[in-house]
Short mmCIF file of C-alpha atoms in Angstrom, two decimals:
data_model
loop_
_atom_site.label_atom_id
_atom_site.label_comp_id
_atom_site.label_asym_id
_atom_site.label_seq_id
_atom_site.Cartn_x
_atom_site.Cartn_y
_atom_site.Cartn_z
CA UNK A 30 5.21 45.40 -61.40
CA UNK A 31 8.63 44.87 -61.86
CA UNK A 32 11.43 46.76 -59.97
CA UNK A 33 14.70 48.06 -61.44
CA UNK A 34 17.83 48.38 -58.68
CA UNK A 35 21.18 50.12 -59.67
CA UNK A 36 24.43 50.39 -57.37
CA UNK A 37 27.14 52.42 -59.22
CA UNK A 38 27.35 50.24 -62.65
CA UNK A 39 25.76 47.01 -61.34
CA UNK A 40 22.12 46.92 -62.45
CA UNK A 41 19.47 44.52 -62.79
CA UNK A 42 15.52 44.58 -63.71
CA UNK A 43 13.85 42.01 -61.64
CA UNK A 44 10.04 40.84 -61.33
CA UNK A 45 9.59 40.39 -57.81
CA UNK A 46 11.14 41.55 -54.05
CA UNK A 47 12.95 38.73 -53.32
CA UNK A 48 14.71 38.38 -56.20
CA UNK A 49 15.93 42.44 -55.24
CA UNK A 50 17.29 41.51 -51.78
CA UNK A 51 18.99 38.85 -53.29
CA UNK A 52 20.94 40.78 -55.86
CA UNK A 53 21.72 43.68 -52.98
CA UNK A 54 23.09 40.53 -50.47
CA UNK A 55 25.21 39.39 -53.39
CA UNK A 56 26.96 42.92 -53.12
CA UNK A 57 29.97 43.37 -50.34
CA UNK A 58 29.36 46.93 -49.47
CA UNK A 59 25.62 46.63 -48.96
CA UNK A 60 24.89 45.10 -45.78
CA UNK A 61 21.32 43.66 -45.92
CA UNK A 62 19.92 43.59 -42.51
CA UNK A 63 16.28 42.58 -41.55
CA UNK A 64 15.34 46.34 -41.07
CA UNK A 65 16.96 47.11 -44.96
CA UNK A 66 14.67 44.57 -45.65
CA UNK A 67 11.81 45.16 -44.14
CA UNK A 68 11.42 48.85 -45.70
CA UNK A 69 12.49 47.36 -49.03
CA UNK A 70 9.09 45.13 -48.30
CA UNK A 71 6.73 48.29 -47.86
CA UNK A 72 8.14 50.70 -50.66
CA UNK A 73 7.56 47.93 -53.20
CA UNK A 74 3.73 47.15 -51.79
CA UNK A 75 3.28 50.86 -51.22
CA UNK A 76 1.41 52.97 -53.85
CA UNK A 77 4.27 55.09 -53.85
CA UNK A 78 6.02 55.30 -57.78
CA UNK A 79 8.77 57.48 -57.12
CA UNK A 80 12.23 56.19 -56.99
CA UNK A 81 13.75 55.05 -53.85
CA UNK A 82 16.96 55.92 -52.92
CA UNK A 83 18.90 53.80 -49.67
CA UNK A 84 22.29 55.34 -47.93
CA UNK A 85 25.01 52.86 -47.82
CA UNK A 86 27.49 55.52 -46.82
CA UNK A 87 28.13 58.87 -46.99
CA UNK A 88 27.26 60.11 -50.94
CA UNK A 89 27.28 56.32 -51.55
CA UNK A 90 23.58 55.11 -52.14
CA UNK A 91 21.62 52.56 -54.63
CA UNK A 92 18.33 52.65 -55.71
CA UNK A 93 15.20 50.66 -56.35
CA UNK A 94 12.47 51.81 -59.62
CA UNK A 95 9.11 50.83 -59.70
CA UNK A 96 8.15 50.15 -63.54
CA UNK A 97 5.96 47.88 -65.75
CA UNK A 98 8.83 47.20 -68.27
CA UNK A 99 9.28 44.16 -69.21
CA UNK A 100 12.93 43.50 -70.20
CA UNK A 101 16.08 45.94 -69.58
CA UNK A 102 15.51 47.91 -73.17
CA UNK A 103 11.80 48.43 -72.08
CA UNK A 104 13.36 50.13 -69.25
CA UNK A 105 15.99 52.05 -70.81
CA UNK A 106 14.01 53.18 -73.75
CA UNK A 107 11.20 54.56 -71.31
CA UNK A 108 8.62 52.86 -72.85
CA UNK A 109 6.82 51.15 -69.39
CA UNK A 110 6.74 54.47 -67.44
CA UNK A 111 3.61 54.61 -64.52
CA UNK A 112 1.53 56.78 -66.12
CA UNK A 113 0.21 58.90 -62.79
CA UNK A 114 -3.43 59.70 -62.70
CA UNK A 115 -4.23 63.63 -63.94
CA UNK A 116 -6.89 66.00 -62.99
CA UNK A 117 -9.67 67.44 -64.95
CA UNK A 118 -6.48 70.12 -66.24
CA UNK A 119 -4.33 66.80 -67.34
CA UNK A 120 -1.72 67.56 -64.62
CA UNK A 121 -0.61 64.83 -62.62
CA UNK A 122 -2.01 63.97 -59.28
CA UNK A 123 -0.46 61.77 -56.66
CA UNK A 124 -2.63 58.05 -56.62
CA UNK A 125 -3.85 59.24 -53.33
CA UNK A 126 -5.01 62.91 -54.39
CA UNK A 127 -6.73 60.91 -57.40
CA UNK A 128 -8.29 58.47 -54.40
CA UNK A 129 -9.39 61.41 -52.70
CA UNK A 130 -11.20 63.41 -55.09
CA UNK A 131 -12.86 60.07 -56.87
CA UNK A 132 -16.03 60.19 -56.80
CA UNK A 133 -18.48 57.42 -54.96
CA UNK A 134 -21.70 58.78 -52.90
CA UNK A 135 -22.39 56.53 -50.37
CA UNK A 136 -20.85 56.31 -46.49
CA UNK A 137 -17.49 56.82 -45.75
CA UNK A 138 -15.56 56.61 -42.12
CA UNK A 139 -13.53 59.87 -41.96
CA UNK A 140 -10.59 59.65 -39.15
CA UNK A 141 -8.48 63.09 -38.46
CA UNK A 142 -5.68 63.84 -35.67
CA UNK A 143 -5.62 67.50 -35.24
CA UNK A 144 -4.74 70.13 -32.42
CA UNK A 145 -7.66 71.06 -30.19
CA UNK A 146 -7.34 73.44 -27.99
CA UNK A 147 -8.27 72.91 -24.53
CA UNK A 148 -8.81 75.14 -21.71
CA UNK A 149 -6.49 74.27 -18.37
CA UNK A 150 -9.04 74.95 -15.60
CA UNK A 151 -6.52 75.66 -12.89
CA UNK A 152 -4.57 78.15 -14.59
CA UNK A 153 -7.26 79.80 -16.88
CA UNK A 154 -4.40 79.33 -19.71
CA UNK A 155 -4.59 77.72 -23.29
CA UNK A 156 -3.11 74.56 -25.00
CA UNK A 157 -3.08 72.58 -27.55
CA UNK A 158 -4.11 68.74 -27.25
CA UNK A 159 -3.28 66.01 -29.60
CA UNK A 160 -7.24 65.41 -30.50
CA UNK A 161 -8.04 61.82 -32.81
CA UNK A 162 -11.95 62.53 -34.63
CA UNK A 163 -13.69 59.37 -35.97
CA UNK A 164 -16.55 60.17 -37.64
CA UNK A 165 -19.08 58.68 -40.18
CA UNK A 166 -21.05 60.31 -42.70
CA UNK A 167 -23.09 60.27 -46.19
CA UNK A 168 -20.50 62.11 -48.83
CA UNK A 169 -19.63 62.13 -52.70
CA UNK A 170 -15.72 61.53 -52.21
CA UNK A 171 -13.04 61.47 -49.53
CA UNK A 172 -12.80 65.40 -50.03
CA UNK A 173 -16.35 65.47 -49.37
CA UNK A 174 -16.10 63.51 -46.06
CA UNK A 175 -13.32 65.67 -45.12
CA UNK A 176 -15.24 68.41 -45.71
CA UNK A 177 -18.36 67.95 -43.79
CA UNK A 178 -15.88 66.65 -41.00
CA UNK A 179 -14.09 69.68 -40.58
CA UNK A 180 -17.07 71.91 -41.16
CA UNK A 181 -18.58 69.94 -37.69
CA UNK A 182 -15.41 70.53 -35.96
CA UNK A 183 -15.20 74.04 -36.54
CA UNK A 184 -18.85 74.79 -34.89
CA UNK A 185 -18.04 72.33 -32.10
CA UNK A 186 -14.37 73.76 -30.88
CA UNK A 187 -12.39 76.65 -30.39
CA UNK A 188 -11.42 78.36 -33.55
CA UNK A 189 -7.66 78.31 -32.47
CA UNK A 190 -7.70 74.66 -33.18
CA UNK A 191 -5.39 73.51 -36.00
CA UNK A 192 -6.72 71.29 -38.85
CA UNK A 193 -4.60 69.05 -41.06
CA UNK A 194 -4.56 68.87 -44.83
CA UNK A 195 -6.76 66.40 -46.13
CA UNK A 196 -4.13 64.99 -48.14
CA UNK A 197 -1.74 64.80 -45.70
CA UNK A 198 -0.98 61.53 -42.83
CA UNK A 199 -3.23 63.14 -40.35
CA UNK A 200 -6.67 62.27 -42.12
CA UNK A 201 -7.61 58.80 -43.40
CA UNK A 202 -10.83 57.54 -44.69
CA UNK A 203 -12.46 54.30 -46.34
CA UNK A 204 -15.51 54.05 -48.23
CA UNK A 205 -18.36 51.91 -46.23
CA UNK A 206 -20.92 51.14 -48.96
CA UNK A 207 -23.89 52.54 -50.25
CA UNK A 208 -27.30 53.80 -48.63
CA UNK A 209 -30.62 51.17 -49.17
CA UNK A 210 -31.77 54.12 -51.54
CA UNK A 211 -28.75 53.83 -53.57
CA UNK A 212 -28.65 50.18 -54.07
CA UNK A 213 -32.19 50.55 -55.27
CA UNK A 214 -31.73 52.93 -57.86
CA UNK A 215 -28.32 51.21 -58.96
CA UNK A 216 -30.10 48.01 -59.81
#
């Protein structure tokens, strides 16, 4: 992965992070400090493809590409674009909608923040509670797992309480391996 990083008509294609913060600390008006370059670090180890814009000033930004070209004409002729991953309609998905739908029976750790609410016993009134889930379970995907998560929730509190979207920050999951069964009939 190589990154490309353009402030007005200075530009440059480079193959790793450092070399990037070195090019922006050779430029006067961009003053690399260790928090610039600390969220330099995570965009370029994220999953995230899409362009990344930094303020400088006002209207005055530069910007960092993610790409698999090669040289500056790769680049410029468009020939290294991330190809994002497509459903089964061929429109493109985000890398994490593709993670979550892949399917992969075997257990997976489901983890959701969502808004319970809770009864206040002294005043008889409602409210909602910031409520973390952890749960494990057998599933086909990450969707799946989500799925059967909610589907608990929703017979085990009040129906006022306010799920997140499974591809949104609020619920995570990993894949913990496979069932005895399945390793069996893999083999």
């Amino acid at each position: 992965m190589n990154l490309y990083l353009r402030y007005f008509d200075r530009e440059i294609l480079v193959k790793n992070v450092d070399e990037a913060i070195r090019f922006l600390s050779d430029i006067d008006e961009i003053e690399m400090n260790p928090q610039l370059e600390r969220d330099i670090r995570e965009y370029v180890k994220s999953d995230v493809y899409y362009p990344k814009r930094y303020k400088i000033r006002p209207r005055i930004y530069f910007i960092i590409i993610k790409t698999e070209a090669q040289t500056m004409q790769d680049f410029k002729d468009k020939k290294a674009l991330h190809a994002p991953a497509t459903n089964q309609r061929g429109r493109a998905v985000s890398p994490a909608v593709a993670e979550l739908n892949a399917v992969n029976p075997g257990w997976y750790e489901g983890m959701l923040n969502f808004k319970r609410v809770v009864l206040i016993p002294g005043t008889g009134k409602f409210r909602y509670t910031d409520t973390r889930f952890v749960a494990r379970c057998k599933a086909e995907s990450g969707i799946d797992c989500y799925n059967r998560i909610i589907d608990h929730l929703q017979q085990c509190v009040d129906n006022r309480s306010q799920f997140p979207s499974a591809k949104g920050k609020n619920f995570s999951f990993r894949f913990l391996g496979l069932t005895c069964e399945q390793v069996g009939k893999r083999k």
